[in-house]
JSON list of C-alpha atoms in Angstrom, two decimals:
[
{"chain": "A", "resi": 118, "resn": "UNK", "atom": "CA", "xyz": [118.28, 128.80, 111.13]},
{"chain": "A", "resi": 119, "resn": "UNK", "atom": "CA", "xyz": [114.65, 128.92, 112.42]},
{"chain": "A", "resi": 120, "resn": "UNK", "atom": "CA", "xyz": [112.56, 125.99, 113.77]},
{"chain": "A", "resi": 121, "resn": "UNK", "atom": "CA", "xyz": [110.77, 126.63, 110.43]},
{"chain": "A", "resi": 122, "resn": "UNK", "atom": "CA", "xyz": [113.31, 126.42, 108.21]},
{"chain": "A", "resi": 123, "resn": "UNK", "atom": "CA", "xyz": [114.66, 123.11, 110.26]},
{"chain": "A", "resi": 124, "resn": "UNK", "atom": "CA", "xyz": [111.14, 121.21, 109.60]},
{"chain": "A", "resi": 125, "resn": "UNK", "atom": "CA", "xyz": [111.28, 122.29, 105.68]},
{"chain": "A", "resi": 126, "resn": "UNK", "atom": "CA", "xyz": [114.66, 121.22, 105.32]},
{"chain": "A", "resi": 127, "resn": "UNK", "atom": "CA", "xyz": [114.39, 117.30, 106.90]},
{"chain": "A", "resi": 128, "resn": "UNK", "atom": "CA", "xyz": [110.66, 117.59, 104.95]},
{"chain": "A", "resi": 129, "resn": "UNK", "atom": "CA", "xyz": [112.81, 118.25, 101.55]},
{"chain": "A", "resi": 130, "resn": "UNK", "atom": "CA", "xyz": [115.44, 115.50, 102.91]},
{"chain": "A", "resi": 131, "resn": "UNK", "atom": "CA", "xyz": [112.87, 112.85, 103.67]},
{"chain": "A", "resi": 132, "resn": "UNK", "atom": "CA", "xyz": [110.84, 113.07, 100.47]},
{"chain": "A", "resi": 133, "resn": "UNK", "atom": "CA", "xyz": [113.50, 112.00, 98.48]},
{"chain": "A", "resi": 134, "resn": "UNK", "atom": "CA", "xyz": [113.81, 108.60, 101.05]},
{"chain": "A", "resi": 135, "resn": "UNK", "atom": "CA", "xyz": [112.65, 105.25, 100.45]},
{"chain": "A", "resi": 136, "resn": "UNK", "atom": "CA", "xyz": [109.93, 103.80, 102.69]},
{"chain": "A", "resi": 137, "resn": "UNK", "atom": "CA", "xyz": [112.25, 101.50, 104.64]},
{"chain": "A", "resi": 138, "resn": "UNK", "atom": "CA", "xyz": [115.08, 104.41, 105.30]},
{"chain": "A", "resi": 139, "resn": "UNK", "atom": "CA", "xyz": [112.46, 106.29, 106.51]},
{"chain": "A", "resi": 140, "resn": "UNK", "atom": "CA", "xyz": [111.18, 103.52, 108.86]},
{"chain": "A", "resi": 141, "resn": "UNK", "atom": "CA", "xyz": [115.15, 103.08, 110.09]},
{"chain": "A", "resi": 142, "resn": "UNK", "atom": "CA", "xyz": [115.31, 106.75, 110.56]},
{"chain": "A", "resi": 143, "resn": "UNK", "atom": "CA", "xyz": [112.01, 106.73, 112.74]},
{"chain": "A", "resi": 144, "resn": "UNK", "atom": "CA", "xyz": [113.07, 103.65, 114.88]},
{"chain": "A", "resi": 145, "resn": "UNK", "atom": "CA", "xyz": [116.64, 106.12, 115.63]},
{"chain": "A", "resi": 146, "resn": "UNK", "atom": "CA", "xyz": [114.34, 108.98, 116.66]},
{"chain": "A", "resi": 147, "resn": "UNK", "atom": "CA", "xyz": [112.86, 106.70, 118.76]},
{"chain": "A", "resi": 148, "resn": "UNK", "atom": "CA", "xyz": [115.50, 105.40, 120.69]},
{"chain": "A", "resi": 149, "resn": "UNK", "atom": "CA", "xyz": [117.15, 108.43, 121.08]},
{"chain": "A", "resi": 150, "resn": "UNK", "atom": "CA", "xyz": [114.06, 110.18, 122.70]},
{"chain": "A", "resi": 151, "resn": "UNK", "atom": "CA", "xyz": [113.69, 107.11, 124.80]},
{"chain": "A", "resi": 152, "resn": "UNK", "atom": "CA", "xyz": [117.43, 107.39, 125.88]},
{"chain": "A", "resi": 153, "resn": "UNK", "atom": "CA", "xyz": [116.95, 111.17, 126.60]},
{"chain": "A", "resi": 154, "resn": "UNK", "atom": "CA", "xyz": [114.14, 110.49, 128.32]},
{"chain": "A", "resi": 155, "resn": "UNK", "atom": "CA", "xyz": [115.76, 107.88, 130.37]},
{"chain": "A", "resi": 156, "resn": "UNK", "atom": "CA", "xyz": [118.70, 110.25, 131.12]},
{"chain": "A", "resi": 157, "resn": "UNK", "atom": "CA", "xyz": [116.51, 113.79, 132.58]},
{"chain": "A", "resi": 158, "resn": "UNK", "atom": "CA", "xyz": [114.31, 110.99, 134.49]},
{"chain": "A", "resi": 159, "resn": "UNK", "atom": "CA", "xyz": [118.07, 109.89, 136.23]},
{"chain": "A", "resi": 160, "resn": "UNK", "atom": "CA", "xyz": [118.83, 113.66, 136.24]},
{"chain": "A", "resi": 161, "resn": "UNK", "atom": "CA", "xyz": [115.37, 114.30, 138.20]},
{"chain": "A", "resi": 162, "resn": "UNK", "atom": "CA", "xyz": [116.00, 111.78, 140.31]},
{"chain": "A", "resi": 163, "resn": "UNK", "atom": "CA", "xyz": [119.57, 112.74, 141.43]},
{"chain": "A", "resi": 164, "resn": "UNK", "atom": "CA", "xyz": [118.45, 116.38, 142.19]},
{"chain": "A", "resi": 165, "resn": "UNK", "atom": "CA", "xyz": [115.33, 114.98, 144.23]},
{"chain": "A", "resi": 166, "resn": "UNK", "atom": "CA", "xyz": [118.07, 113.11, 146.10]},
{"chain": "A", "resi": 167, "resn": "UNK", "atom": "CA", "xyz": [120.49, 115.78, 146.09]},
{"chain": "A", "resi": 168, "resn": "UNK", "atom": "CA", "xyz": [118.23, 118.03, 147.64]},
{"chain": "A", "resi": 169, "resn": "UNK", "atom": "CA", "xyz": [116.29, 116.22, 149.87]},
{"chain": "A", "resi": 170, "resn": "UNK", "atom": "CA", "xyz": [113.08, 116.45, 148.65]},
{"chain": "A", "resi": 171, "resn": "UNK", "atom": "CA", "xyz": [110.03, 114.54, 148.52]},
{"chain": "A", "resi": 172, "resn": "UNK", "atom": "CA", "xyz": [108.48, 112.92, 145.36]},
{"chain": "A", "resi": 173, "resn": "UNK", "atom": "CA", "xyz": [104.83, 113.55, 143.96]},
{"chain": "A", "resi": 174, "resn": "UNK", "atom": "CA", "xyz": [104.43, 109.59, 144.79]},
{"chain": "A", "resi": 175, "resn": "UNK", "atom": "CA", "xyz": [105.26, 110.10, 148.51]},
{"chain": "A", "resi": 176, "resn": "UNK", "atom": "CA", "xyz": [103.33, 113.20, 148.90]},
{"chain": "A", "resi": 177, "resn": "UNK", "atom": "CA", "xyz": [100.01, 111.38, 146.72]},
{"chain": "A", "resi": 178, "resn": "UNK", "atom": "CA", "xyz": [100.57, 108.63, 149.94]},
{"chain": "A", "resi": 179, "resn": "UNK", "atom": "CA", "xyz": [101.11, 110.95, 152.92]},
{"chain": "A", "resi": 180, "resn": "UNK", "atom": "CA", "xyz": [97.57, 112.41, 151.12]},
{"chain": "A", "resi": 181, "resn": "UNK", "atom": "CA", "xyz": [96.23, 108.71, 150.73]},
{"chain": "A", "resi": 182, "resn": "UNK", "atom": "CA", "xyz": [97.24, 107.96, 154.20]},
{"chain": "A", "resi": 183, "resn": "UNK", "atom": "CA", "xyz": [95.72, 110.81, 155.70]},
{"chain": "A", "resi": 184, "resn": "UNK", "atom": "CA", "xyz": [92.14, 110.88, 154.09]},
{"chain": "A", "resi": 185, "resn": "UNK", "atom": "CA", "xyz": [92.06, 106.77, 155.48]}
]
């Protein structure tokens, strides 16, 4: 099934929703991309780590630090 045919399918599904499912079903969206997001941000972070590299905030100071 293509992307397409996903987004008319939960289109068909939330028509036939009341207002305050709908609102309940948004606020789960939301939390789940916020955990996601919260979970490749730890992922990020453990590879940095992991491979001993050096963040875009530490490289924007060595920058800063330099210019002063």
């Amino acid at each position: 099934m293509g992307l397409f045919d996903q987004m008319k399918m939960a289109q068909d599904l939330m028509k036939n929703m009341d207002p305050e499912e709908l609102k309940g079903l948004m606020a789960k969206a939301n939390e789940a991309q916020a955990a996601m997001r919260e979970q490749v941000q730890a992922l990020v972070e453990e590879e940095i780590a992991k491979r001993g590299l050096i963040t875009r905030q530490e490289v924007e100071k060595m920058l800063r630090e330099r210019n002063d």
